[in-house]
Amino acid sequence: MGWWCTLSVSIEIRRGGNIEKDIAQILDENPELNRPEPGKDALDYAKSLRSLAEDSVPAFVCHFYNTHFAHAAGGRMIGKLIADKNFDGRTLEFYKYNGEPKELLEGVRKEIDILATNWDEEGRESCLSETGNAFKGAGTVLQNLK
């Protein structure tokens, strides 16, 4: 069992299943479109995340935290703009949560804080120093969407 199993609230903020529903619906409504394949950079980022999850929990948590908090904060505003412009205001599943995102993220933040209490100075520094890579990796994924 992985360390992420200790983050019970994180289950409520997972977005993978929701975005799969959106993709399926968009492709169904637009048969001329094909599902895009992830680019090399996005695949490399995913591979590095899997490696971090095994090798450095604190470094991986930095990516986890930044990704989920970004999607739930600014991402929801972007989602509204996209929905208004492209989907007649229909909220995509990706932006729907089982509960209030602010409350869910507060629960995740608390769980991460508890997890981090067991980190030594090296672990805390690993998490902190990974911040730039987390933003770079997120940017890589966004570039894939062009």
mmCIF file of N, CA and C in Angstrom:
data_model
loop_
_atom_site.group_PDB
_atom_site.id
_atom_site.type_symbol
_atom_site.label_atom_id
_atom_site.label_comp_id
_atom_site.label_asym_id
_atom_site.label_seq_id
_atom_site.Cartn_x
_atom_site.Cartn_y
_atom_site.Cartn_z
ATOM 1 N N MET A 1 0.847 -1.178 0.000
ATOM 2 C CA MET A 1 0.000 0.000 0.000
ATOM 3 C C MET A 1 0.891 1.239 0.000
ATOM 4 N N GLY A 2 0.621 2.185 -0.899
ATOM 5 C CA GLY A 2 1.444 3.382 -1.017
ATOM 6 C C GLY A 2 1.109 4.428 0.028
ATOM 7 N N TRP A 3 2.011 5.390 0.172
ATOM 8 C CA TRP A 3 1.838 6.476 1.131
ATOM 9 C C TRP A 3 0.584 7.285 0.843
ATOM 10 N N TRP A 4 0.178 7.385 -0.452
ATOM 11 C CA TRP A 4 -0.969 8.199 -0.830
ATOM 12 C C TRP A 4 -2.265 7.672 -0.245
ATOM 13 N N CYS A 5 -2.266 6.423 0.177
ATOM 14 C CA CYS A 5 -3.472 5.868 0.801
ATOM 15 C C CYS A 5 -3.775 6.547 2.127
ATOM 16 N N THR A 6 -2.801 7.249 2.688
ATOM 17 C CA THR A 6 -3.042 7.977 3.926
ATOM 18 C C THR A 6 -3.797 9.267 3.682
ATOM 19 N N LEU A 7 -3.926 9.669 2.426
ATOM 20 C CA LEU A 7 -4.617 10.907 2.099
ATOM 21 C C LEU A 7 -6.065 10.599 1.706
ATOM 22 N N SER A 8 -6.920 10.409 2.692
ATOM 23 C CA SER A 8 -8.295 9.989 2.414
ATOM 24 C C SER A 8 -9.086 11.037 1.655
ATOM 25 N N VAL A 9 -8.878 12.314 1.931
ATOM 26 C CA VAL A 9 -9.626 13.356 1.246
ATOM 27 C C VAL A 9 -9.207 13.455 -0.206
ATOM 28 N N SER A 10 -7.974 13.063 -0.510
ATOM 29 C CA SER A 10 -7.483 13.212 -1.886
ATOM 30 C C SER A 10 -8.339 12.448 -2.884
ATOM 31 N N ILE A 11 -9.019 11.421 -2.443
ATOM 32 C CA ILE A 11 -9.896 10.655 -3.333
ATOM 33 C C ILE A 11 -10.978 11.566 -3.894
ATOM 34 N N GLU A 12 -11.456 12.494 -3.086
ATOM 35 C CA GLU A 12 -12.530 13.392 -3.506
ATOM 36 C C GLU A 12 -12.071 14.450 -4.503
ATOM 37 N N ILE A 13 -10.773 14.696 -4.617
ATOM 38 C CA ILE A 13 -10.316 15.736 -5.535
ATOM 39 C C ILE A 13 -9.691 15.162 -6.803
ATOM 40 N N ARG A 14 -9.676 13.858 -6.937
ATOM 41 C CA ARG A 14 -9.124 13.264 -8.151
ATOM 42 C C ARG A 14 -9.953 13.681 -9.347
ATOM 43 N N ARG A 15 -9.299 13.965 -10.451
ATOM 44 C CA ARG A 15 -9.985 14.490 -11.625
ATOM 45 C C ARG A 15 -9.945 13.549 -12.826
ATOM 46 N N GLY A 16 -9.148 12.472 -12.764
ATOM 47 C CA GLY A 16 -8.967 11.594 -13.925
ATOM 48 C C GLY A 16 -10.258 11.065 -14.511
ATOM 49 N N GLY A 17 -11.111 10.518 -13.679
ATOM 50 C CA GLY A 17 -12.371 9.967 -14.174
ATOM 51 C C GLY A 17 -13.267 11.033 -14.787
ATOM 52 N N ASN A 18 -13.247 12.202 -14.192
ATOM 53 C CA ASN A 18 -14.076 13.294 -14.697
ATOM 54 C C ASN A 18 -13.616 13.771 -16.070
ATOM 55 N N ILE A 19 -12.315 13.914 -16.229
ATOM 56 C CA ILE A 19 -11.836 14.393 -17.538
ATOM 57 C C ILE A 19 -12.060 13.333 -18.612
ATOM 58 N N GLU A 20 -12.016 12.066 -18.235
ATOM 59 C CA GLU A 20 -12.315 11.003 -19.214
ATOM 60 C C GLU A 20 -13.759 11.134 -19.703
ATOM 61 N N LYS A 21 -14.685 11.454 -18.796
ATOM 62 C CA LYS A 21 -16.084 11.664 -19.193
ATOM 63 C C LYS A 21 -16.200 12.838 -20.151
ATOM 64 N N ASP A 22 -15.488 13.926 -19.849
ATOM 65 C CA ASP A 22 -15.529 15.100 -20.732
ATOM 66 C C ASP A 22 -14.999 14.770 -22.115
ATOM 67 N N ILE A 23 -13.877 14.082 -22.168
ATOM 68 C CA ILE A 23 -13.279 13.732 -23.456
ATOM 69 C C ILE A 23 -14.240 12.858 -24.262
ATOM 70 N N ALA A 24 -14.826 11.871 -23.603
ATOM 71 C CA ALA A 24 -15.767 10.974 -24.297
ATOM 72 C C ALA A 24 -16.957 11.761 -24.833
ATOM 73 N N GLN A 25 -17.497 12.679 -24.043
ATOM 74 C CA GLN A 25 -18.652 13.453 -24.487
ATOM 75 C C GLN A 25 -18.280 14.390 -25.636
ATOM 76 N N ILE A 26 -17.133 15.052 -25.539
ATOM 77 C CA ILE A 26 -16.698 15.956 -26.605
ATOM 78 C C ILE A 26 -16.485 15.187 -27.905
ATOM 79 N N LEU A 27 -15.853 14.015 -27.818
ATOM 80 C CA LEU A 27 -15.637 13.209 -29.024
ATOM 81 C C LEU A 27 -16.946 12.685 -29.591
ATOM 82 N N ASP A 28 -17.883 12.349 -28.707
ATOM 83 C CA ASP A 28 -19.191 11.869 -29.158
ATOM 84 C C ASP A 28 -19.953 12.980 -29.869
ATOM 85 N N GLU A 29 -19.857 14.190 -29.354
ATOM 86 C CA GLU A 29 -20.556 15.334 -29.948
ATOM 87 C C GLU A 29 -19.851 15.867 -31.196
ATOM 88 N N ASN A 30 -18.591 15.511 -31.363
ATOM 89 C CA ASN A 30 -17.782 16.013 -32.477
ATOM 90 C C ASN A 30 -17.029 14.854 -33.126
ATOM 91 N N PRO A 31 -17.732 14.022 -33.891
ATOM 92 C CA PRO A 31 -17.109 12.814 -34.442
ATOM 93 C C PRO A 31 -15.925 13.091 -35.366
ATOM 94 N N GLU A 32 -15.792 14.329 -35.844
ATOM 95 C CA GLU A 32 -14.654 14.657 -36.699
ATOM 96 C C GLU A 32 -13.362 14.798 -35.911
ATOM 97 N N LEU A 33 -13.470 14.874 -34.592
ATOM 98 C CA LEU A 33 -12.280 14.996 -33.743
ATOM 99 C C LEU A 33 -11.731 13.631 -33.363
ATOM 100 N N ASN A 34 -10.443 13.576 -33.171
ATOM 101 C CA ASN A 34 -9.779 12.377 -32.660
ATOM 102 C C ASN A 34 -9.169 12.700 -31.305
ATOM 103 N N ARG A 35 -9.137 11.705 -30.472
ATOM 104 C CA ARG A 35 -8.504 11.891 -29.162
ATOM 105 C C ARG A 35 -7.006 12.108 -29.381
ATOM 106 N N PRO A 36 -6.483 13.226 -28.887
ATOM 107 C CA PRO A 36 -5.051 13.470 -29.081
ATOM 108 C C PRO A 36 -4.210 12.561 -28.201
ATOM 109 N N GLU A 37 -3.067 12.199 -28.708
ATOM 110 C CA GLU A 37 -2.116 11.409 -27.924
ATOM 111 C C GLU A 37 -1.258 12.361 -27.096
ATOM 112 N N PRO A 38 -0.869 11.945 -25.911
ATOM 113 C CA PRO A 38 0.020 12.811 -25.126
ATOM 114 C C PRO A 38 1.349 12.987 -25.839
ATOM 115 N N GLY A 39 1.894 14.193 -25.741
ATOM 116 C CA GLY A 39 3.191 14.474 -26.347
ATOM 117 C C GLY A 39 4.322 13.854 -25.541
ATOM 118 N N LYS A 40 5.482 13.813 -26.133
ATOM 119 C CA LYS A 40 6.655 13.223 -25.490
ATOM 120 C C LYS A 40 6.957 13.899 -24.147
ATOM 121 N N ASP A 41 6.891 15.230 -24.117
ATOM 122 C CA ASP A 41 7.197 15.944 -22.878
ATOM 123 C C ASP A 41 6.213 15.585 -21.768
ATOM 124 N N ALA A 42 4.929 15.474 -22.119
ATOM 125 C CA ALA A 42 3.927 15.094 -21.120
ATOM 126 C C ALA A 42 4.169 13.667 -20.627
ATOM 127 N N LEU A 43 4.515 12.767 -21.537
ATOM 128 C CA LEU A 43 4.818 11.383 -21.139
ATOM 129 C C LEU A 43 6.055 11.327 -20.254
ATOM 130 N N ASP A 44 7.059 12.119 -20.592
ATOM 131 C CA ASP A 44 8.273 12.178 -19.758
ATOM 132 C C ASP A 44 7.951 12.706 -18.363
ATOM 133 N N TYR A 45 7.081 13.716 -18.294
ATOM 134 C CA TYR A 45 6.692 14.267 -16.993
ATOM 135 C C TYR A 45 5.955 13.215 -16.171
ATOM 136 N N ALA A 46 5.047 12.488 -16.808
ATOM 137 C CA ALA A 46 4.315 11.432 -16.101
ATOM 138 C C ALA A 46 5.282 10.369 -15.572
ATOM 139 N N LYS A 47 6.260 10.010 -16.385
ATOM 140 C CA LYS A 47 7.262 9.026 -15.959
ATOM 141 C C LYS A 47 8.057 9.549 -14.764
ATOM 142 N N SER A 48 8.419 10.834 -14.812
ATOM 143 C CA SER A 48 9.179 11.392 -13.684
ATOM 144 C C SER A 48 8.336 11.432 -12.412
ATOM 145 N N LEU A 49 7.033 11.668 -12.552
ATOM 146 C CA LEU A 49 6.165 11.664 -11.369
ATOM 147 C C LEU A 49 6.068 10.268 -10.754
ATOM 148 N N ARG A 50 5.959 9.260 -11.610
ATOM 149 C CA ARG A 50 5.917 7.885 -11.075
ATOM 150 C C ARG A 50 7.210 7.571 -10.334
ATOM 151 N N SER A 51 8.310 8.006 -10.875
ATOM 152 C CA SER A 51 9.601 7.786 -10.234
ATOM 153 C C SER A 51 9.683 8.539 -8.901
ATOM 154 N N LEU A 52 9.256 9.792 -8.897
ATOM 155 C CA LEU A 52 9.269 10.567 -7.646
ATOM 156 C C LEU A 52 8.395 9.925 -6.575
ATOM 157 N N ALA A 53 7.230 9.419 -6.978
ATOM 158 C CA ALA A 53 6.321 8.794 -6.004
ATOM 159 C C ALA A 53 6.982 7.615 -5.304
ATOM 160 N N GLU A 54 7.876 6.931 -6.012
ATOM 161 C CA GLU A 54 8.600 5.802 -5.427
ATOM 162 C C GLU A 54 9.848 6.234 -4.664
ATOM 163 N N ASP A 55 10.537 7.251 -5.185
ATOM 164 C CA ASP A 55 11.855 7.612 -4.658
ATOM 165 C C ASP A 55 11.862 8.730 -3.631
ATOM 166 N N SER A 56 10.926 9.669 -3.747
ATOM 167 C CA SER A 56 10.932 10.828 -2.855
ATOM 168 C C SER A 56 9.514 11.332 -2.631
ATOM 169 N N VAL A 57 8.890 10.830 -1.595
ATOM 170 C CA VAL A 57 7.525 11.246 -1.278
ATOM 171 C C VAL A 57 7.433 12.766 -1.145
ATOM 172 N N PRO A 58 8.337 13.421 -0.410
ATOM 173 C CA PRO A 58 8.216 14.882 -0.290
ATOM 174 C C PRO A 58 8.269 15.607 -1.638
ATOM 175 N N ALA A 59 9.136 15.179 -2.536
ATOM 176 C CA ALA A 59 9.213 15.821 -3.850
ATOM 177 C C ALA A 59 7.926 15.583 -4.638
ATOM 178 N N PHE A 60 7.403 14.367 -4.576
ATOM 179 C CA PHE A 60 6.161 14.078 -5.278
ATOM 180 C C PHE A 60 5.004 14.888 -4.697
ATOM 181 N N VAL A 61 4.940 15.006 -3.386
ATOM 182 C CA VAL A 61 3.854 15.749 -2.739
ATOM 183 C C VAL A 61 3.825 17.192 -3.232
ATOM 184 N N CYS A 62 4.977 17.761 -3.518
ATOM 185 C CA CYS A 62 5.028 19.116 -4.064
ATOM 186 C C CYS A 62 4.231 19.188 -5.371
ATOM 187 N N HIS A 63 4.421 18.237 -6.254
ATOM 188 C CA HIS A 63 3.692 18.208 -7.526
ATOM 189 C C HIS A 63 2.196 17.978 -7.279
ATOM 190 N N PHE A 64 1.896 17.016 -6.427
ATOM 191 C CA PHE A 64 0.508 16.688 -6.081
ATOM 192 C C PHE A 64 -0.218 17.923 -5.567
ATOM 193 N N TYR A 65 0.387 18.582 -4.604
ATOM 194 C CA TYR A 65 -0.198 19.759 -3.975
ATOM 195 C C TYR A 65 -0.413 20.869 -4.996
ATOM 196 N N ASN A 66 0.611 21.197 -5.752
ATOM 197 C CA ASN A 66 0.506 22.289 -6.713
ATOM 198 C C ASN A 66 -0.522 21.995 -7.798
ATOM 199 N N THR A 67 -0.568 20.782 -8.277
ATOM 200 C CA THR A 67 -1.520 20.428 -9.327
ATOM 201 C C THR A 67 -2.951 20.546 -8.838
ATOM 202 N N HIS A 68 -3.258 19.913 -7.723
ATOM 203 C CA HIS A 68 -4.640 19.920 -7.249
ATOM 204 C C HIS A 68 -5.098 21.298 -6.809
ATOM 205 N N PHE A 69 -4.229 22.037 -6.163
ATOM 206 C CA PHE A 69 -4.635 23.363 -5.723
ATOM 207 C C PHE A 69 -4.800 24.308 -6.912
ATOM 208 N N ALA A 70 -3.974 24.164 -7.927
ATOM 209 C CA ALA A 70 -4.108 24.999 -9.120
ATOM 210 C C ALA A 70 -5.412 24.715 -9.851
ATOM 211 N N HIS A 71 -5.750 23.428 -10.008
ATOM 212 C CA HIS A 71 -6.981 23.078 -10.712
ATOM 213 C C HIS A 71 -8.211 23.563 -9.959
ATOM 214 N N ALA A 72 -8.167 23.487 -8.653
ATOM 215 C CA ALA A 72 -9.338 23.852 -7.870
ATOM 216 C C ALA A 72 -9.482 25.365 -7.718
ATOM 217 N N ALA A 73 -8.412 26.097 -7.875
ATOM 218 C CA ALA A 73 -8.478 27.552 -7.716
ATOM 219 C C ALA A 73 -8.615 28.195 -9.093
ATOM 220 N N GLY A 74 -7.514 28.566 -9.695
ATOM 221 C CA GLY A 74 -7.540 29.234 -10.991
ATOM 222 C C GLY A 74 -8.138 28.383 -12.087
ATOM 223 N N GLY A 75 -7.951 27.102 -11.992
ATOM 224 C CA GLY A 75 -8.486 26.205 -13.010
ATOM 225 C C GLY A 75 -9.993 26.278 -13.138
ATOM 226 N N ARG A 76 -10.670 26.484 -12.037
ATOM 227 C CA ARG A 76 -12.128 26.584 -12.088
ATOM 228 C C ARG A 76 -12.562 27.849 -12.823
ATOM 229 N N MET A 77 -11.816 28.926 -12.654
ATOM 230 C CA MET A 77 -12.139 30.160 -13.387
ATOM 231 C C MET A 77 -11.896 29.968 -14.884
ATOM 232 N N ILE A 78 -10.793 29.328 -15.214
ATOM 233 C CA ILE A 78 -10.493 29.030 -16.612
ATOM 234 C C ILE A 78 -11.572 28.113 -17.188
ATOM 235 N N GLY A 79 -11.978 27.124 -16.407
ATOM 236 C CA GLY A 79 -13.024 26.202 -16.837
ATOM 237 C C GLY A 79 -14.328 26.908 -17.160
ATOM 238 N N LYS A 80 -14.676 27.908 -16.367
ATOM 239 C CA LYS A 80 -15.894 28.672 -16.621
ATOM 240 C C LYS A 80 -15.776 29.432 -17.937
ATOM 241 N N LEU A 81 -14.633 30.037 -18.173
ATOM 242 C CA LEU A 81 -14.419 30.752 -19.440
ATOM 243 C C LEU A 81 -14.523 29.804 -20.631
ATOM 244 N N ILE A 82 -13.907 28.625 -20.501
ATOM 245 C CA ILE A 82 -13.959 27.626 -21.572
ATOM 246 C C ILE A 82 -15.394 27.167 -21.800
ATOM 247 N N ALA A 83 -16.103 26.902 -20.708
ATOM 248 C CA ALA A 83 -17.492 26.438 -20.815
ATOM 249 C C ALA A 83 -18.362 27.488 -21.489
ATOM 250 N N ASP A 84 -18.208 28.744 -21.091
ATOM 251 C CA ASP A 84 -19.008 29.814 -21.681
ATOM 252 C C ASP A 84 -18.710 29.987 -23.162
ATOM 253 N N LYS A 85 -17.450 29.890 -23.524
ATOM 254 C CA LYS A 85 -17.044 30.132 -24.908
ATOM 255 C C LYS A 85 -17.330 28.945 -25.832
ATOM 256 N N ASN A 86 -17.148 27.712 -25.321
ATOM 257 C CA ASN A 86 -17.182 26.539 -26.197
ATOM 258 C C ASN A 86 -18.318 25.547 -25.947
ATOM 259 N N PHE A 87 -18.945 25.614 -24.777
ATOM 260 C CA PHE A 87 -19.923 24.573 -24.432
ATOM 261 C C PHE A 87 -21.242 25.158 -23.942
ATOM 262 N N ASP A 88 -21.593 26.316 -24.458
ATOM 263 C CA ASP A 88 -22.855 26.981 -24.087
ATOM 264 C C ASP A 88 -23.034 27.086 -22.572
ATOM 265 N N GLY A 89 -21.937 27.280 -21.870
ATOM 266 C CA GLY A 89 -21.992 27.460 -20.421
ATOM 267 C C GLY A 89 -22.065 26.173 -19.613
ATOM 268 N N ARG A 90 -22.093 25.024 -20.299
ATOM 269 C CA ARG A 90 -22.164 23.734 -19.599
ATOM 270 C C ARG A 90 -20.859 23.489 -18.831
ATOM 271 N N THR A 91 -20.975 23.251 -17.547
ATOM 272 C CA THR A 91 -19.797 22.970 -16.728
ATOM 273 C C THR A 91 -19.290 21.576 -17.045
ATOM 274 N N LEU A 92 -18.024 21.498 -17.413
ATOM 275 C CA LEU A 92 -17.418 20.199 -17.701
ATOM 276 C C LEU A 92 -17.271 19.402 -16.409
ATOM 277 N N GLU A 93 -17.295 18.087 -16.539
ATOM 278 C CA GLU A 93 -17.181 17.205 -15.377
ATOM 279 C C GLU A 93 -15.882 17.436 -14.599
ATOM 280 N N PHE A 94 -14.823 17.794 -15.327
ATOM 281 C CA PHE A 94 -13.528 18.030 -14.696
ATOM 282 C C PHE A 94 -13.627 19.063 -13.585
ATOM 283 N N TYR A 95 -14.545 20.014 -13.740
ATOM 284 C CA TYR A 95 -14.671 21.104 -12.776
ATOM 285 C C TYR A 95 -15.759 20.864 -11.743
ATOM 286 N N LYS A 96 -16.310 19.658 -11.719
ATOM 287 C CA LYS A 96 -17.319 19.301 -10.709
ATOM 288 C C LYS A 96 -16.647 18.466 -9.623
ATOM 289 N N TYR A 97 -16.963 18.775 -8.404
ATOM 290 C CA TYR A 97 -16.385 18.073 -7.252
ATOM 291 C C TYR A 97 -17.497 17.478 -6.408
ATOM 292 N N ASN A 98 -17.172 16.431 -5.672
ATOM 293 C CA ASN A 98 -18.099 15.846 -4.714
ATOM 294 C C ASN A 98 -17.962 16.603 -3.394
ATOM 295 N N GLY A 99 -18.457 17.812 -3.393
ATOM 296 C CA GLY A 99 -18.326 18.678 -2.236
ATOM 297 C C GLY A 99 -17.777 20.020 -2.656
ATOM 298 N N GLU A 100 -17.581 20.879 -1.709
ATOM 299 C CA GLU A 100 -17.048 22.213 -1.957
ATOM 300 C C GLU A 100 -15.531 22.125 -2.099
ATOM 301 N N PRO A 101 -14.995 22.508 -3.261
ATOM 302 C CA PRO A 101 -13.548 22.377 -3.476
ATOM 303 C C PRO A 101 -12.701 23.017 -2.387
ATOM 304 N N LYS A 102 -13.104 24.167 -1.925
ATOM 305 C CA LYS A 102 -12.323 24.857 -0.892
ATOM 306 C C LYS A 102 -12.208 23.996 0.368
ATOM 307 N N GLU A 103 -13.298 23.374 0.750
ATOM 308 C CA GLU A 103 -13.297 22.503 1.940
ATOM 309 C C GLU A 103 -12.492 21.223 1.683
ATOM 310 N N LEU A 104 -12.648 20.649 0.501
ATOM 311 C CA LEU A 104 -11.904 19.438 0.165
ATOM 312 C C LEU A 104 -10.400 19.713 0.183
ATOM 313 N N LEU A 105 -9.997 20.827 -0.406
ATOM 314 C CA LEU A 105 -8.576 21.161 -0.448
ATOM 315 C C LEU A 105 -8.032 21.479 0.939
ATOM 316 N N GLU A 106 -8.852 22.064 1.777
ATOM 317 C CA GLU A 106 -8.405 22.304 3.157
ATOM 318 C C GLU A 106 -8.147 20.969 3.852
ATOM 319 N N GLY A 107 -9.003 19.983 3.583
ATOM 320 C CA GLY A 107 -8.785 18.651 4.145
ATOM 321 C C GLY A 107 -7.493 18.031 3.632
ATOM 322 N N VAL A 108 -7.229 18.186 2.341
ATOM 323 C CA VAL A 108 -5.986 17.659 1.759
ATOM 324 C C VAL A 108 -4.785 18.368 2.363
ATOM 325 N N ARG A 109 -4.878 19.693 2.492
ATOM 326 C CA ARG A 109 -3.773 20.456 3.075
ATOM 327 C C ARG A 109 -3.454 19.951 4.484
ATOM 328 N N LYS A 110 -4.497 19.703 5.263
ATOM 329 C CA LYS A 110 -4.285 19.194 6.625
ATOM 330 C C LYS A 110 -3.631 17.815 6.598
ATOM 331 N N GLU A 111 -4.089 16.953 5.693
ATOM 332 C CA GLU A 111 -3.506 15.610 5.599
ATOM 333 C C GLU A 111 -2.045 15.665 5.160
ATOM 334 N N ILE A 112 -1.739 16.569 4.235
ATOM 335 C CA ILE A 112 -0.343 16.719 3.808
ATOM 336 C C ILE A 112 0.498 17.254 4.961
ATOM 337 N N ASP A 113 -0.049 18.198 5.715
ATOM 338 C CA ASP A 113 0.676 18.720 6.878
ATOM 339 C C ASP A 113 1.007 17.601 7.866
ATOM 340 N N ILE A 114 0.056 16.717 8.091
ATOM 341 C CA ILE A 114 0.285 15.587 9.002
ATOM 342 C C ILE A 114 1.361 14.669 8.430
ATOM 343 N N LEU A 115 1.250 14.365 7.131
ATOM 344 C CA LEU A 115 2.248 13.527 6.469
ATOM 345 C C LEU A 115 3.634 14.157 6.587
ATOM 346 N N ALA A 116 3.705 15.473 6.394
ATOM 347 C CA ALA A 116 4.985 16.178 6.395
ATOM 348 C C ALA A 116 5.625 16.271 7.783
ATOM 349 N N THR A 117 4.847 16.084 8.835
ATOM 350 C CA THR A 117 5.445 16.148 10.179
ATOM 351 C C THR A 117 6.481 15.049 10.376
ATOM 352 N N ASN A 118 6.399 14.003 9.566
ATOM 353 C CA ASN A 118 7.358 12.902 9.677
ATOM 354 C C ASN A 118 8.601 13.104 8.804
ATOM 355 N N TRP A 119 8.642 14.182 8.036
ATOM 356 C CA TRP A 119 9.780 14.436 7.168
ATOM 357 C C TRP A 119 10.913 15.080 7.961
ATOM 358 N N ASP A 120 12.119 14.661 7.643
ATOM 359 C CA ASP A 120 13.282 15.316 8.240
ATOM 360 C C ASP A 120 13.598 16.567 7.420
ATOM 361 N N GLU A 121 14.643 17.279 7.788
ATOM 362 C CA GLU A 121 15.002 18.513 7.093
ATOM 363 C C GLU A 121 15.269 18.258 5.607
ATOM 364 N N GLU A 122 15.900 17.140 5.303
ATOM 365 C CA GLU A 122 16.175 16.793 3.907
ATOM 366 C C GLU A 122 14.872 16.617 3.127
ATOM 367 N N GLY A 123 13.884 15.979 3.743
ATOM 368 C CA GLY A 123 12.591 15.789 3.087
ATOM 369 C C GLY A 123 11.872 17.105 2.842
ATOM 370 N N ARG A 124 11.888 17.981 3.849
ATOM 371 C CA ARG A 124 11.249 19.291 3.683
ATOM 372 C C ARG A 124 11.937 20.088 2.572
ATOM 373 N N GLU A 125 13.265 20.030 2.538
ATOM 374 C CA GLU A 125 14.016 20.740 1.496
ATOM 375 C C GLU A 125 13.734 20.127 0.122
ATOM 376 N N SER A 126 13.586 18.815 0.061
ATOM 377 C CA SER A 126 13.271 18.135 -1.193
ATOM 378 C C SER A 126 11.931 18.623 -1.739
ATOM 379 N N CYS A 127 10.956 18.751 -0.853
ATOM 380 C CA CYS A 127 9.639 19.238 -1.252
ATOM 381 C C CYS A 127 9.736 20.681 -1.750
ATOM 382 N N LEU A 128 10.371 21.503 -0.982
ATOM 383 C CA LEU A 128 10.496 22.922 -1.332
ATOM 384 C C LEU A 128 11.260 23.123 -2.642
ATOM 385 N N SER A 129 12.353 22.422 -2.799
ATOM 386 C CA SER A 129 13.184 22.611 -3.989
ATOM 387 C C SER A 129 12.538 22.057 -5.255
ATOM 388 N N GLU A 130 11.493 21.268 -5.114
ATOM 389 C CA GLU A 130 10.816 20.678 -6.264
ATOM 390 C C GLU A 130 9.768 21.626 -6.865
ATOM 391 N N THR A 131 9.515 22.760 -6.217
ATOM 392 C CA THR A 131 8.457 23.671 -6.655
ATOM 393 C C THR A 131 8.633 24.115 -8.104
ATOM 394 N N GLY A 132 9.819 24.530 -8.484
ATOM 395 C CA GLY A 132 10.053 24.949 -9.865
ATOM 396 C C GLY A 132 9.750 23.848 -10.856
ATOM 397 N N ASN A 133 10.151 22.624 -10.521
ATOM 398 C CA ASN A 133 9.877 21.485 -11.412
ATOM 399 C C ASN A 133 8.383 21.206 -11.515
ATOM 400 N N ALA A 134 7.656 21.431 -10.414
ATOM 401 C CA ALA A 134 6.208 21.217 -10.437
ATOM 402 C C ALA A 134 5.545 22.184 -11.416
ATOM 403 N N PHE A 135 5.946 23.446 -11.367
ATOM 404 C CA PHE A 135 5.369 24.428 -12.291
ATOM 405 C C PHE A 135 5.801 24.146 -13.726
ATOM 406 N N LYS A 136 7.044 23.761 -13.906
ATOM 407 C CA LYS A 136 7.533 23.428 -15.247
ATOM 408 C C LYS A 136 6.768 22.226 -15.807
ATOM 409 N N GLY A 137 6.574 21.208 -14.978
ATOM 410 C CA GLY A 137 5.840 20.021 -15.421
ATOM 411 C C GLY A 137 4.404 20.336 -15.788
ATOM 412 N N ALA A 138 3.754 21.185 -14.986
ATOM 413 C CA ALA A 138 2.379 21.585 -15.301
ATOM 414 C C ALA A 138 2.347 22.339 -16.626
ATOM 415 N N GLY A 139 3.339 23.172 -16.852
ATOM 416 C CA GLY A 139 3.425 23.903 -18.108
ATOM 417 C C GLY A 139 3.612 22.972 -19.285
ATOM 418 N N THR A 140 4.380 21.914 -19.079
ATOM 419 C CA THR A 140 4.588 20.913 -20.122
ATOM 420 C C THR A 140 3.271 20.273 -20.518
ATOM 421 N N VAL A 141 2.466 19.934 -19.531
ATOM 422 C CA VAL A 141 1.163 19.323 -19.807
ATOM 423 C C VAL A 141 0.268 20.306 -20.553
ATOM 424 N N LEU A 142 0.265 21.559 -20.129
ATOM 425 C CA LEU A 142 -0.554 22.564 -20.808
ATOM 426 C C LEU A 142 -0.124 22.768 -22.258
ATOM 427 N N GLN A 143 1.190 22.736 -22.502
ATOM 428 C CA GLN A 143 1.683 22.875 -23.881
ATOM 429 C C GLN A 143 1.175 21.742 -24.761
ATOM 430 N N ASN A 144 0.970 20.587 -24.151
ATOM 431 C CA ASN A 144 0.472 19.424 -24.882
ATOM 432 C C ASN A 144 -0.960 19.657 -25.394
ATOM 433 N N LEU A 145 -1.670 20.583 -24.769
ATOM 434 C CA LEU A 145 -3.064 20.824 -25.135
ATOM 435 C C LEU A 145 -3.235 21.726 -26.344
ATOM 436 N N LYS A 146 -2.156 22.286 -26.828
ATOM 437 C CA LYS A 146 -2.256 23.186 -27.996
ATOM 438 C C LYS A 146 -2.727 22.455 -29.222
#
